[in-house]
Tab-separated table of C-alpha atoms in Angstrom:
chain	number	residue	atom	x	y	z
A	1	UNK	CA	6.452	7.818	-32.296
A	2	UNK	CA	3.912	10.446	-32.950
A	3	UNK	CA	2.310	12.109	-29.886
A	4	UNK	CA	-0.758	14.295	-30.714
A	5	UNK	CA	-1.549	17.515	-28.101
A	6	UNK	CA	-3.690	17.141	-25.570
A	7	UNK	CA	-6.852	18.638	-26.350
A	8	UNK	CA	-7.790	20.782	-23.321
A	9	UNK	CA	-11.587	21.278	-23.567
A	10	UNK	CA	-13.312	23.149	-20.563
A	11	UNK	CA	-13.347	20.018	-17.747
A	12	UNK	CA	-12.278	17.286	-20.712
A	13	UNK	CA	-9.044	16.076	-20.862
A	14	UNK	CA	-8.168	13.878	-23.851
A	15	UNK	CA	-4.477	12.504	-25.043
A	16	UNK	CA	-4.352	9.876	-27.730
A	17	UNK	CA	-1.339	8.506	-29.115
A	18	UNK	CA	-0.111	6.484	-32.130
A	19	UNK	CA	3.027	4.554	-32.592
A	20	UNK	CA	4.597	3.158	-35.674
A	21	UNK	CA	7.514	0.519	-35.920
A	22	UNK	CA	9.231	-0.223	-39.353
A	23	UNK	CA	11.908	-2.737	-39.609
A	24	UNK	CA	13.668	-4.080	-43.126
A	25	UNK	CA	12.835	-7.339	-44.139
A	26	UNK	CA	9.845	-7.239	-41.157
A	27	UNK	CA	6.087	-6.413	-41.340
A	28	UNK	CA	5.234	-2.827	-39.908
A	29	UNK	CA	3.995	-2.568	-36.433
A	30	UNK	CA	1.164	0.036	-34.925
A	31	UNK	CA	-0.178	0.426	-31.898
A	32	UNK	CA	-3.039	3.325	-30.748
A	33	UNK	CA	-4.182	4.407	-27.615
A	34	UNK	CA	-6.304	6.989	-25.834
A	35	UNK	CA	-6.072	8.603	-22.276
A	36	UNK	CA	-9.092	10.718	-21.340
A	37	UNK	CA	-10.162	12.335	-18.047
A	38	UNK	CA	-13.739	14.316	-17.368
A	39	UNK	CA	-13.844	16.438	-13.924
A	40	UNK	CA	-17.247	16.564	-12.618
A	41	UNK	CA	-16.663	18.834	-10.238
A	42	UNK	CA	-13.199	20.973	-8.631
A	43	UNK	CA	-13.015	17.217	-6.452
A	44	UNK	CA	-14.064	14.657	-8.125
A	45	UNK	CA	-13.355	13.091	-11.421
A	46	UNK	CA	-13.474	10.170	-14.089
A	47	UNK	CA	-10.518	8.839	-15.576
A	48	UNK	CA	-10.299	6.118	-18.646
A	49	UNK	CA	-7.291	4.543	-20.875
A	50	UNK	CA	-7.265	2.141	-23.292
A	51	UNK	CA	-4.253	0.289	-24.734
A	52	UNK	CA	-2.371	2.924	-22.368
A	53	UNK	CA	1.720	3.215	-23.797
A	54	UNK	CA	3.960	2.389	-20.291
A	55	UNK	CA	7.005	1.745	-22.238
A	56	UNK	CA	8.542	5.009	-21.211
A	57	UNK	CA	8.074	4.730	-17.610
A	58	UNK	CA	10.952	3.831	-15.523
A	59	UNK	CA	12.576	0.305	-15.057
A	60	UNK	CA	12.703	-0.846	-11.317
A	61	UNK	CA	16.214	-0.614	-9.724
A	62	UNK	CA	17.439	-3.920	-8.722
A	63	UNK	CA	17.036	-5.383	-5.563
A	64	UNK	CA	18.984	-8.044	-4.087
A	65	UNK	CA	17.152	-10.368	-1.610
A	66	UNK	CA	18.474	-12.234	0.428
A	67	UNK	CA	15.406	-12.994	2.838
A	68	UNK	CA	12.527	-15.444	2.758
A	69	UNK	CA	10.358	-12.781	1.565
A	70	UNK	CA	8.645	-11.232	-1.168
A	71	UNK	CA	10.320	-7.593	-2.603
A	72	UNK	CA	7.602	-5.035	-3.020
A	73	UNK	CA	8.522	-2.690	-5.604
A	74	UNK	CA	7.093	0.640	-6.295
A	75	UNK	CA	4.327	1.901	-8.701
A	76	UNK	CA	5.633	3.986	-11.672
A	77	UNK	CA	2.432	3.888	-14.428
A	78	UNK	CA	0.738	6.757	-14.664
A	79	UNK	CA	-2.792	5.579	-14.787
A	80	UNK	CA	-2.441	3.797	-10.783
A	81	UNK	CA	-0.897	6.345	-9.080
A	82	UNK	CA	-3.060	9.233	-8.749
A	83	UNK	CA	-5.083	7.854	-5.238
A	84	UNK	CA	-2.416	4.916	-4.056
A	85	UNK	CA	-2.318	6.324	-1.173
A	86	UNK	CA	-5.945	5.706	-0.341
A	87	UNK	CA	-4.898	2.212	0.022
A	88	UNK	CA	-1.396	2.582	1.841
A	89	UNK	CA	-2.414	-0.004	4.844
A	90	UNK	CA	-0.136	-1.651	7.416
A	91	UNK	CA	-1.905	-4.703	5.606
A	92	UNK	CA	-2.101	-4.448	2.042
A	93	UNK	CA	-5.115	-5.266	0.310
A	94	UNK	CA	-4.368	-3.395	-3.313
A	95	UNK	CA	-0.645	-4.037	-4.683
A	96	UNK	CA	-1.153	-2.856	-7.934
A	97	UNK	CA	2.126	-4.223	-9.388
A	98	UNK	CA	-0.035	-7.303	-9.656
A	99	UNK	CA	-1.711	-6.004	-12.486
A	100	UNK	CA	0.826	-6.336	-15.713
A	101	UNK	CA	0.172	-4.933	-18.867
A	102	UNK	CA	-3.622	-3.268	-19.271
A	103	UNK	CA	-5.776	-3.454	-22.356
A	104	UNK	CA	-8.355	-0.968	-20.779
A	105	UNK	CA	-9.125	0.812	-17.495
A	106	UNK	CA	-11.148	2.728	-15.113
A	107	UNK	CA	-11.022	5.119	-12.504
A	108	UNK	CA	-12.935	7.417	-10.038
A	109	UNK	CA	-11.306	9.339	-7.543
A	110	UNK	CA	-12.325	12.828	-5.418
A	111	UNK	CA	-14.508	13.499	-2.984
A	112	UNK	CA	-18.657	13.291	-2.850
A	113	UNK	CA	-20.019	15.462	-0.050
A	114	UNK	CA	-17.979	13.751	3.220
A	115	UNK	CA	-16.817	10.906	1.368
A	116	UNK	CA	-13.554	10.089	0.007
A	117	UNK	CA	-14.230	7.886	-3.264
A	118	UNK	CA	-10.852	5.972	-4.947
A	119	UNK	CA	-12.490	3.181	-7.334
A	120	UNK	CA	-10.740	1.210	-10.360
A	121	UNK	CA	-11.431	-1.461	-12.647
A	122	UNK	CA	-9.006	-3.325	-15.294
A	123	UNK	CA	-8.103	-6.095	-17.201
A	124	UNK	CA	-5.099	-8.129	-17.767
A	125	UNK	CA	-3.212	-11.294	-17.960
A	126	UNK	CA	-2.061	-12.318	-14.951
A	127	UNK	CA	1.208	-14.095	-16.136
A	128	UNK	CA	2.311	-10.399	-17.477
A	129	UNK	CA	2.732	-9.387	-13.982
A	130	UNK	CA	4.807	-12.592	-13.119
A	131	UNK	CA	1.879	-14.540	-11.725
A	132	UNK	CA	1.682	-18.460	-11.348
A	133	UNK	CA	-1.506	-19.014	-13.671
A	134	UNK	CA	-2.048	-20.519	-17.313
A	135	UNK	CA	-1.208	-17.387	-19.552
A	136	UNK	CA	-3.427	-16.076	-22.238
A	137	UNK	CA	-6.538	-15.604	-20.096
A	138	UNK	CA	-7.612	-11.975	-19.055
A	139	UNK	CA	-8.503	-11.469	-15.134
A	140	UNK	CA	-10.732	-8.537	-13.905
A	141	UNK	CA	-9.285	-6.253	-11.378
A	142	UNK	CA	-11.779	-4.114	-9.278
A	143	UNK	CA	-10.595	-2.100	-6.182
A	144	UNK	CA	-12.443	0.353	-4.016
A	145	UNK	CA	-11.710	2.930	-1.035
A	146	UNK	CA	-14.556	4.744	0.767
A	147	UNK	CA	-13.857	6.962	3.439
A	148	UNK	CA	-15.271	9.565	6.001
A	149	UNK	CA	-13.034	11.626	8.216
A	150	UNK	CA	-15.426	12.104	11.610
A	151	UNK	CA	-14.691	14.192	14.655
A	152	UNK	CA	-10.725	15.082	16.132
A	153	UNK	CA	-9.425	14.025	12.716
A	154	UNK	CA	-10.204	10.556	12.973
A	155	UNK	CA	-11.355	8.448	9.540
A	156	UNK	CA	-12.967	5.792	8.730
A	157	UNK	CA	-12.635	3.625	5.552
A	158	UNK	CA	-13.619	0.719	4.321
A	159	UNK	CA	-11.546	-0.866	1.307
A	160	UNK	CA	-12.229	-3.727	-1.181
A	161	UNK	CA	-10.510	-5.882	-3.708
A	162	UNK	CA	-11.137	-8.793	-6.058
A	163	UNK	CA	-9.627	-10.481	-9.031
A	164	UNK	CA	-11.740	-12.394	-11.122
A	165	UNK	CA	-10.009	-15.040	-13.236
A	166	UNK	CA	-11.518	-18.112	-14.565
A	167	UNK	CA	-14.895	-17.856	-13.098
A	168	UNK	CA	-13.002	-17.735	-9.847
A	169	UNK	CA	-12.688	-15.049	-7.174
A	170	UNK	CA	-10.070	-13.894	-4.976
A	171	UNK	CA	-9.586	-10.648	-2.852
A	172	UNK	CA	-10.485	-8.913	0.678
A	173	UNK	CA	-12.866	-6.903	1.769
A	174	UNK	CA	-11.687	-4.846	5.090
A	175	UNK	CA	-12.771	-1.906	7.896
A	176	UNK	CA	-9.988	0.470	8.475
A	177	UNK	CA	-9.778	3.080	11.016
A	178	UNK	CA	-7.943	6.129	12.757
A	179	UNK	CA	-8.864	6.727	15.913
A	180	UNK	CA	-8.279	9.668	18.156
A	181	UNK	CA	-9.548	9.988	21.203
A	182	UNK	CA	-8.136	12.924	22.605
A	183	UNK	CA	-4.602	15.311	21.385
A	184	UNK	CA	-2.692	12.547	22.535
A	185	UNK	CA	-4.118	9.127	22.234
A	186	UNK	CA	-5.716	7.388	19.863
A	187	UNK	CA	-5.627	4.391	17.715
A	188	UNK	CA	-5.507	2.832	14.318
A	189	UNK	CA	-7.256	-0.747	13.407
A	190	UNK	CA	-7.856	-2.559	10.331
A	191	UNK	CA	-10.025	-5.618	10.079
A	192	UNK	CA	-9.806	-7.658	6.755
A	193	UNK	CA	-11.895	-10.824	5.364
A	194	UNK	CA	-10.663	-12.502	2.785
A	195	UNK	CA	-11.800	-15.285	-0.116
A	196	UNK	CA	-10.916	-17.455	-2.731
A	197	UNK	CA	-8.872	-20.509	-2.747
A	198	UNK	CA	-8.516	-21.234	1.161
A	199	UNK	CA	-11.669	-21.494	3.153
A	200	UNK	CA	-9.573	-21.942	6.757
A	201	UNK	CA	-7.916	-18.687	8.177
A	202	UNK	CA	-9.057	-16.332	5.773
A	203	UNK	CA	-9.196	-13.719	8.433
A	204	UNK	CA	-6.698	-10.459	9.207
A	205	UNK	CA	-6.332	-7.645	11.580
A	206	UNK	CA	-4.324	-5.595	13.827
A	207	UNK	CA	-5.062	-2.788	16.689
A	208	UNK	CA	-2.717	-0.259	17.595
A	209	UNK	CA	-3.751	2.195	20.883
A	210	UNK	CA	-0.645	4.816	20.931
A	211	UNK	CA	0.503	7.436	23.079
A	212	UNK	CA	2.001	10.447	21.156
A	213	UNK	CA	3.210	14.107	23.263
A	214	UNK	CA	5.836	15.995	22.437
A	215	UNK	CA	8.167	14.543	25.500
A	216	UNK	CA	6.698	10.467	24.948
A	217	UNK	CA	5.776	8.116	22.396
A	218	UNK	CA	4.037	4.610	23.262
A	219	UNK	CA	2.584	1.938	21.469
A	220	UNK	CA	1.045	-1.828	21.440
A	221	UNK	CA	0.705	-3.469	18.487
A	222	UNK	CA	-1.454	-6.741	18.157
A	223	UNK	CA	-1.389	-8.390	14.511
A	224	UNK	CA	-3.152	-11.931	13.369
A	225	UNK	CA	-2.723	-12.904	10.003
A	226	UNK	CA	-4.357	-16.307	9.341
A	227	UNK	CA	-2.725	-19.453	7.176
A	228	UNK	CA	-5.176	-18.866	3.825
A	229	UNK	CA	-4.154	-15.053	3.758
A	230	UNK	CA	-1.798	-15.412	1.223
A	231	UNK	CA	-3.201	-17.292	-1.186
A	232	UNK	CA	-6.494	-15.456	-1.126
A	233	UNK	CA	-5.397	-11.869	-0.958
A	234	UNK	CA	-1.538	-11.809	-2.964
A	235	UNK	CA	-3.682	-12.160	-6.558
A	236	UNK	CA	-4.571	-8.552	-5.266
A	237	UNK	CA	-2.583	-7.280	-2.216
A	238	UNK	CA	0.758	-7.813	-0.835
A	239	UNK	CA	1.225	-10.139	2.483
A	240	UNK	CA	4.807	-11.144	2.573
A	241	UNK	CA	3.934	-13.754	5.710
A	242	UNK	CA	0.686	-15.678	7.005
A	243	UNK	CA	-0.016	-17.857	9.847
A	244	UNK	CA	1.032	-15.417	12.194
A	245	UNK	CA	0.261	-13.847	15.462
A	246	UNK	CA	2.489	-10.730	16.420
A	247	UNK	CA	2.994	-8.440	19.224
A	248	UNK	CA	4.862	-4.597	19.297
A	249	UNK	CA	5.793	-2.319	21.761
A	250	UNK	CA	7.473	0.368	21.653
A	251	UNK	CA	8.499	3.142	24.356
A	252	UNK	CA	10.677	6.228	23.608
A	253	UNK	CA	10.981	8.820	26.063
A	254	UNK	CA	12.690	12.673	24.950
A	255	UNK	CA	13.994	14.835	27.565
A	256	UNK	CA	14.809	18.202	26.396
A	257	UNK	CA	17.869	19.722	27.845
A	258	UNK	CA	18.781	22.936	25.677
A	259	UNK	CA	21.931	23.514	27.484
A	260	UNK	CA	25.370	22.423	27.738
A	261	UNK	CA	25.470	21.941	23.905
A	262	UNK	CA	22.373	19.397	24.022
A	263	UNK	CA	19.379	20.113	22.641
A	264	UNK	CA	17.602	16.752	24.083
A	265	UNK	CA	18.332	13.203	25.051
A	266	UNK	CA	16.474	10.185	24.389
A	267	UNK	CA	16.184	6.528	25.243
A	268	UNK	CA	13.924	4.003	23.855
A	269	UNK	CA	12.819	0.411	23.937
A	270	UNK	CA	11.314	-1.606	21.169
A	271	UNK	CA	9.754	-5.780	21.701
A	272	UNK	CA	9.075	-7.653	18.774
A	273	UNK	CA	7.591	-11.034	18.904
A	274	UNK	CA	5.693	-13.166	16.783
A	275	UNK	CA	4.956	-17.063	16.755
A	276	UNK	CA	2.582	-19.572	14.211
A	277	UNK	CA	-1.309	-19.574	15.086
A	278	UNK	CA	-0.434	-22.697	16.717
A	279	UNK	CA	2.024	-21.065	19.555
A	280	UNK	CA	5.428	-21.911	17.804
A	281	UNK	CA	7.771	-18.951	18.206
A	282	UNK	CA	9.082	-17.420	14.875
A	283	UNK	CA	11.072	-14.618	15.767
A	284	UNK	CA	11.706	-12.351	18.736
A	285	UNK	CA	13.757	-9.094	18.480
A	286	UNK	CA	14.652	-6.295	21.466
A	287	UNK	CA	16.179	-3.359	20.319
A	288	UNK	CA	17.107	-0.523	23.049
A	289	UNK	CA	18.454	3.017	21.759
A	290	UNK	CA	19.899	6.163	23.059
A	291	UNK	CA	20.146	9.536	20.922
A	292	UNK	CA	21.431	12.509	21.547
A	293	UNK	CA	20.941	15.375	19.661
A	294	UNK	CA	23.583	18.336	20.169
A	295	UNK	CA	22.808	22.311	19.484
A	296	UNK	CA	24.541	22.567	16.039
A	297	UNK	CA	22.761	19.867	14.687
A	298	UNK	CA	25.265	16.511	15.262
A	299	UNK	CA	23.417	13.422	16.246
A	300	UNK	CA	24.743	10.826	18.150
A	301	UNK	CA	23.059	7.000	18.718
A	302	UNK	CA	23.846	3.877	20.257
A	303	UNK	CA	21.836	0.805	19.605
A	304	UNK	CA	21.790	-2.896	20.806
């Protein structure tokens, strides 16, 4: 391998690389590549690979699974992680372990005036990721994040994605939001609509008001996921489970002693419950806790 400096060049950034494979008996192998980045400003910048070299970045640990659902696993390449968490969502509209290997790519991310910018755009054969498609044929990816933080610390955001394989589109296109209304309460909402193969139930969303003081925390949770979600959004995001309506609560209550060797006691309640679009019941869970937290730092907890 033969790795040239990186040519530092006022707000230019560029890193190219060559590597060089001999083997006895076998034709030579070379492969070139070029990272580059241009800052337009102290915020905001451009970033662009081609034929980027991820052999050197870290293998995923192995995970066993023994559930019904699919493992997420986290980005490592260099090139998506600078802005993931733009799009860290309770609903996940950009997984971008669903891109594999990358011939080319994009990227804008920083801030224009108010606005938070995160855009990206690739290419790449979807079977290299592990996808179920015919293999040899290059999808687009394109993914966008704009965002505005308003008054109290609240944000708004609206995110995009889209794969375009075949002629054929797939992806989501959703309002997110955190909300605060005053130092304790406020709430977070996301609102997605999605396309491509399914037509029916190709909506997604969830509202959470919460309560948050330093003695109390309190929530409701209301999710809908709709049948087609999967199919439509996983070529880009990451639902594990569809045709599902869900509710949360949660109540934990801290009282602080600071005596008698306890620094504060607290008991909590959580309801899970969630059932198929058409009313058949899934799953129900009810977990109740009690913590105690001593003076010289030992925690104790019960849970059922």
């Amino acid at each position: 391998n033969l790795n040239l400096k990186s040519l530092s060049i006022k707000r230019y950034t560029i890193i190219p690389y060559s590597q060089f494979q001999f083997q006895k008996g076998e034709k030579y192998h070379d492969d070139y590549g070029v990272d580059a980045r241009l800052k337009l400003s102290s915020n905001f910048g451009i970033e662009g690979t081609v034929n980027p070299d991820f052999a050197t970045i870290e293998s995923d640990v192995e995970q066993v699974n023994l559930t019904r659902f699919e493992l997420s696993y986290p980005e490592k390449r260099p090139f998506f992680l600078e802005g993931a968490e733009d799009y860290s969502t309770r609903i996940r509209q950009f997984y971008s372990r669903r891109i594999g290997e990358i011939p080319w790519g994009i990227k804008i991310n920083g801030k224009l005036s108010d606005w938070n910018v995160n855009a990206l755009t690739t290419s790449s054969d979807p079977a290299s990721a592990g996808a179920d498609v015919e293999d040899g044929y290059e999808a687009v990816y394109s993914v966008f994040r704009i965002g505005r933080e308003i008054r109290n610390g609240s944000n708004v955001g609206v995110i995009g994605a889209n794969r375009s394989y075949r002629e054929k589109d797939s992806g989501s296109l959703g309002l997110v939001s955190t909300l605060f209304f005053t130092d304790y309460l406020g709430m977070t909402n996301q609102i997605i609509k999605s396309w491509g193969e399914v037509d029916n139930g190709t909506w997604a969303y969830f509202f959470r008001p919460a309560y948050d003081s330093q003695f109390t925390h309190f929530h409701v949770r209301y999710t809908h996921i709709g049948e087609g979600i999967m199919e439509n959004m996983n070529s880009t995001g990451y639902i594990r489970d569809d045709d599902r309506r869900e509710i949360d609560t949660e109540l934990e209550k801290t009282f602080w002693i600071n005596r008698l060797g306890i620094e504060s006691i607290s008991p909590g309640i959580n309801y899970n419950r969630y059932w198929s679009l058409t009313g058949e019941l899934r799953r129900w869970e009810d977990i109740n806790s009690l913590s105690m937290k001593f003076l010289k730092k030992w925690k104790y907890s019960i849970r059922h």
